[in-house]
XYZ file of N, CA and C in Angstrom:
384
model
N -170.516 134.037 27.368
C -169.080 133.956 27.191
C -168.701 134.529 25.816
N -167.690 135.353 25.790
C -167.222 135.950 24.540
C -166.283 134.978 23.832
N -166.435 134.868 22.531
C -165.621 133.961 21.730
C -164.767 134.770 20.767
N -163.464 134.473 20.775
C -162.513 135.196 19.932
C -161.885 134.256 18.908
N -161.547 134.815 17.758
C -160.887 134.085 16.678
C -159.619 134.825 16.292
N -158.510 134.082 16.178
C -157.259 134.634 15.659
C -157.185 134.257 14.183
N -157.116 135.260 13.307
C -157.088 135.044 11.857
C -155.747 135.495 11.294
N -155.101 134.627 10.513
C -153.766 134.929 9.982
C -153.674 134.806 8.466
N -154.706 134.290 7.825
C -154.667 134.078 6.376
C -155.916 134.620 5.715
N -156.625 133.750 5.002
C -157.815 134.178 4.275
C -158.983 134.558 5.182
N -158.863 134.358 6.490
C -159.918 134.810 7.408
C -159.693 136.249 7.871
N -158.592 136.867 7.440
C -158.340 138.267 7.796
C -159.345 139.180 7.090
N -159.527 140.360 7.642
C -160.537 141.319 7.189
C -160.559 141.519 5.680
N -159.416 141.693 5.075
C -159.398 142.056 3.647
C -159.944 140.959 2.733
N -160.115 139.744 3.270
C -160.635 138.644 2.457
C -162.107 138.330 2.724
N -162.726 138.939 3.737
C -164.115 138.608 4.081
C -165.033 138.828 2.883
N -165.772 137.787 2.532
C -166.703 137.880 1.412
C -166.045 137.889 0.043
N -164.749 137.589 -0.020
C -164.005 137.608 -1.275
C -164.413 136.413 -2.142
N -164.862 136.677 -3.357
C -165.316 135.599 -4.230
C -164.153 134.746 -4.728
N -163.000 135.347 -4.926
C -161.839 134.601 -5.429
C -161.350 133.580 -4.401
N -161.260 133.993 -3.133
C -160.798 133.077 -2.085
C -161.946 132.274 -1.484
N -163.178 132.628 -1.860
C -164.389 131.984 -1.350
C -164.516 132.094 0.166
N -163.877 133.129 0.729
C -163.961 133.357 2.168
C -165.379 133.801 2.513
N -165.987 133.161 3.518
C -167.340 133.576 3.889
C -167.348 134.968 4.509
N -168.516 135.582 4.498
C -168.701 136.847 5.208
C -168.699 136.499 6.692
N -167.773 137.067 7.429
C -167.618 136.705 8.837
C -168.319 137.734 9.710
N -169.249 137.242 10.520
C -169.990 138.107 11.435
C -169.159 138.258 12.700
N -168.372 139.331 12.724
C -167.445 139.523 13.831
C -166.977 140.965 13.873
N -166.459 141.333 15.025
C -165.886 142.664 15.215
C -164.374 142.523 15.363
N -163.635 143.214 14.509
C -162.180 143.240 14.639
C -161.847 144.051 15.884
N -161.113 143.424 16.831
C -160.829 144.153 18.068
C -159.371 144.558 18.226
N -158.449 143.789 17.661
C -157.030 144.129 17.796
C -156.199 143.203 16.918
N -154.911 143.444 16.885
C -153.957 142.527 16.270
C -153.341 141.681 17.370
N -152.732 140.572 16.976
C -152.107 139.717 17.969
C -151.026 138.855 17.354
N -150.344 138.119 18.239
C -149.241 137.250 17.818
C -149.421 135.853 18.388
N -149.283 134.879 17.502
C -149.431 133.452 17.807
C -148.043 132.836 17.888
N -147.772 132.028 18.918
C -146.444 131.425 19.062
C -146.266 130.209 18.152
N -145.579 130.400 17.046
C -145.373 129.294 16.128
C -144.856 129.767 14.787
N -144.975 128.882 13.805
C -144.459 129.150 12.465
C -145.586 129.117 11.445
N -145.382 129.879 10.371
C -146.337 129.927 9.265
C -145.680 129.335 8.019
N -146.471 128.558 7.280
C -146.003 127.934 6.049
C -147.006 128.193 4.932
N -146.502 128.266 3.706
C -147.387 128.316 2.538
C -147.697 126.863 2.204
N -148.976 126.519 2.223
C -149.371 125.126 2.003
C -150.286 124.994 0.787
N -150.117 125.807 -0.160
C -150.825 125.897 -1.429
C -150.849 127.386 -1.725
N -152.002 127.938 -2.032
C -152.081 129.391 -2.203
C -152.407 130.068 -0.878
N -152.565 129.292 0.150
C -152.951 129.809 1.465
C -151.915 129.397 2.512
N -151.946 130.043 3.682
C -151.000 129.692 4.738
C -151.586 128.696 5.732
N -150.692 128.077 6.470
C -151.060 127.240 7.608
C -150.077 127.521 8.720
N -150.538 127.418 9.961
C -149.636 127.641 11.090
C -149.458 126.356 11.880
N -148.280 126.262 12.492
C -147.936 125.134 13.346
C -147.539 125.703 14.696
N -148.216 125.253 15.730
C -147.966 125.735 17.092
C -146.600 125.259 17.574
N -145.771 126.198 18.007
C -144.447 125.867 18.535
C -143.985 127.003 19.442
N -144.415 126.983 20.712
C -144.072 128.082 21.617
C -142.583 128.171 21.931
N -141.818 127.136 21.616
C -140.383 127.117 21.907
C -139.531 127.649 20.756
N -140.110 127.875 19.586
C -139.310 128.243 18.406
C -138.855 129.700 18.410
N -139.483 130.533 19.226
C -139.108 131.944 19.277
C -139.680 132.784 18.147
N -140.511 132.198 17.302
C -141.117 132.932 16.196
C -142.585 133.196 16.493
N -143.128 134.210 15.799
C -144.525 134.568 16.006
C -145.203 134.835 14.679
N -146.475 134.488 14.638
C -147.317 134.749 13.479
C -148.212 135.932 13.819
N -148.242 136.920 12.927
C -149.079 138.101 13.147
C -150.455 137.871 12.538
N -151.481 138.296 13.270
C -152.839 138.150 12.762
C -153.796 139.130 13.396
N -155.061 138.949 13.068
C -156.132 139.804 13.574
C -157.001 139.006 14.537
N -157.500 139.690 15.555
C -158.382 139.042 16.526
C -159.780 139.621 16.380
N -160.732 138.700 16.239
C -162.133 139.064 16.083
C -162.951 138.554 17.261
N -163.928 139.345 17.657
C -164.950 138.902 18.603
C -166.111 138.424 17.740
N -166.402 137.121 17.827
C -167.417 136.531 16.957
C -168.830 136.802 17.447
N -169.713 137.113 16.510
C -171.144 137.186 16.782
C -171.722 135.807 16.454
N -172.726 135.379 17.191
C -173.316 134.048 16.957
C -172.203 133.013 16.797
N -171.386 132.896 17.831
C -170.145 132.120 17.752
C -170.350 130.687 17.286
N -171.326 129.994 17.825
C -171.519 128.595 17.449
C -171.794 128.459 15.950
N -172.661 129.305 15.443
C -172.990 129.292 14.016
C -171.772 129.675 13.168
N -171.061 130.729 13.575
C -169.895 131.181 12.803
C -168.795 130.128 12.792
N -168.539 129.492 13.936
C -167.493 128.466 13.990
C -167.844 127.284 13.091
N -169.113 126.943 12.999
C -169.543 125.871 12.104
C -169.232 126.244 10.645
N -169.566 127.474 10.271
C -169.287 127.965 8.910
C -167.777 127.962 8.648
N -167.001 128.443 9.617
C -165.547 128.527 9.439
C -164.892 127.151 9.434
N -165.383 126.228 10.263
C -164.850 124.860 10.247
C -165.037 124.242 8.862
N -166.188 124.477 8.264
C -166.449 123.940 6.918
C -165.505 124.595 5.903
N -165.384 125.917 5.964
C -164.511 126.640 5.035
C -163.063 126.164 5.147
N -162.592 125.958 6.377
C -161.199 125.559 6.607
C -160.977 124.050 6.481
N -162.048 123.292 6.219
C -161.949 121.831 6.175
C -161.292 121.336 7.470
N -161.916 121.698 8.587
C -161.270 121.540 9.893
C -162.052 120.676 10.874
N -161.273 119.995 11.711
C -161.832 119.395 12.914
C -162.287 120.525 13.819
N -163.322 120.413 14.576
C -164.065 119.200 14.893
C -165.190 118.854 13.920
N -165.515 119.710 12.953
C -166.625 119.434 12.034
C -166.256 118.369 11.008
N -165.136 118.528 10.351
C -164.713 117.623 9.277
C -163.876 116.497 9.876
N -164.367 115.277 9.748
C -163.673 114.137 10.346
C -162.854 113.341 9.337
N -163.204 113.432 8.061
C -162.515 112.666 7.026
C -161.470 113.539 6.342
N -160.216 113.290 6.611
C -159.082 113.985 6.001
C -159.122 115.512 6.169
N -159.221 115.999 7.402
C -159.215 117.453 7.613
C -157.840 118.047 7.330
N -157.825 119.317 6.938
C -156.570 120.040 6.729
C -156.134 120.781 7.991
N -157.116 121.226 8.760
C -156.851 122.042 9.946
C -157.609 121.481 11.141
N -157.199 121.921 12.318
C -157.979 121.685 13.526
C -158.122 123.012 14.246
N -159.341 123.293 14.671
C -159.592 124.516 15.440
C -159.214 124.236 16.891
N -158.251 125.021 17.387
C -157.756 124.828 18.756
C -157.739 126.154 19.501
N -157.931 126.080 20.802
C -157.872 127.262 21.657
C -156.412 127.496 22.028
N -155.930 128.713 21.760
C -154.544 129.082 22.080
C -154.528 130.471 22.705
N -153.497 130.726 23.493
C -153.311 132.050 24.078
C -152.527 132.902 23.092
N -153.108 134.034 22.736
C -152.531 134.958 21.762
C -152.066 136.210 22.492
N -150.883 136.697 22.133
C -150.373 137.944 22.710
C -151.044 139.119 22.009
N -151.547 140.067 22.803
C -152.136 141.284 22.250
C -151.496 142.482 22.946
N -151.678 143.687 22.416
C -151.128 144.883 23.071
C -151.643 145.075 24.500
N -152.838 144.542 24.794
C -153.384 144.709 26.143
C -153.297 143.448 26.993
N -152.483 142.474 26.561
C -152.287 141.262 27.352
C -152.767 140.020 26.630
N -152.552 138.843 27.238
C -152.915 137.585 26.597
C -154.429 137.414 26.476
N -154.843 136.736 25.400
C -156.257 136.501 25.146
C -156.412 135.110 24.535
N -157.322 134.310 25.079
C -157.575 132.973 24.540
C -158.465 133.079 23.307
N -157.981 132.511 22.203
C -158.674 132.613 20.915
C -158.689 131.257 20.220
N -159.691 131.052 19.391
C -159.680 129.915 18.487
C -158.715 130.216 17.346
N -157.949 129.198 16.955
C -156.982 129.308 15.858
C -157.103 128.050 15.009
N -157.019 128.203 13.695
C -156.993 127.046 12.804
C -155.538 126.664 12.552
N -155.146 125.494 13.106
C -153.769 125.002 12.971
C -153.712 123.921 11.900
N -152.676 124.004 11.076
C -152.510 123.067 9.969
C -152.091 121.705 10.504
N -152.705 120.637 9.991
C -152.471 119.285 10.501
C -151.519 118.443 9.661
N -151.362 118.781 8.404
C -150.589 117.915 7.510
C -149.109 118.286 7.526
N -148.304 117.445 6.920
C -146.862 117.699 6.861
C -146.591 118.989 6.090
N -145.602 119.731 6.550
C -145.216 120.972 5.876
C -143.795 120.840 5.345
N -143.514 121.560 4.283
C -142.178 121.605 3.711
C -141.449 122.783 4.357
N -140.340 122.550 5.069
C -139.627 123.652 5.714
C -139.246 124.778 4.753
N -139.052 124.457 3.477
C -138.675 125.476 2.492
C -139.817 126.451 2.204
N -141.039 126.115 2.614
C -142.186 126.992 2.351
C -142.528 127.870 3.552
N -141.654 127.889 4.548
C -141.926 128.716 5.724
C -142.000 130.193 5.336
N -142.986 130.883 5.863
C -143.126 132.331 5.680
C -142.487 132.957 6.913
N -141.202 133.265 6.796
C -140.410 133.675 7.959
C -140.863 134.985 8.588
N -141.513 135.836 7.811
C -142.007 137.103 8.361
C -143.158 136.881 9.338
N -143.822 135.716 9.221
C -144.962 135.435 10.079
C -146.207 136.208 9.702
N -146.204 136.783 8.509
C -147.356 137.588 8.084
C -147.746 137.232 6.657
N -149.039 137.037 6.435
C -149.561 136.660 5.118
C -150.292 137.835 4.522
């Protein structure tokens, strides 16, 4: 089974292996861009998304086909401080969502922000 990841923040290509953001080197193939149904917020120096298919807004990101998916998801869950790996005060949860792509819908893992967001920090462009 092929495993896909939708990346909208520090998991995007330009940050892979970046020492400043401490983004891990991601073993994956960039396959296309896509759109996630929801809103993006600045939640520190990084973004977080909140799923809301009814809001009419979309978050733009990159879709990767993961190599060694189980291992990579473990690394990414740790980096994102995310459920299902992190059980004590996680910031994100990795969830499967349908992402719009130029060639049709694709089910991808997405890291969704779990904590309260300030509406004033919304990134209305949907792009980080």
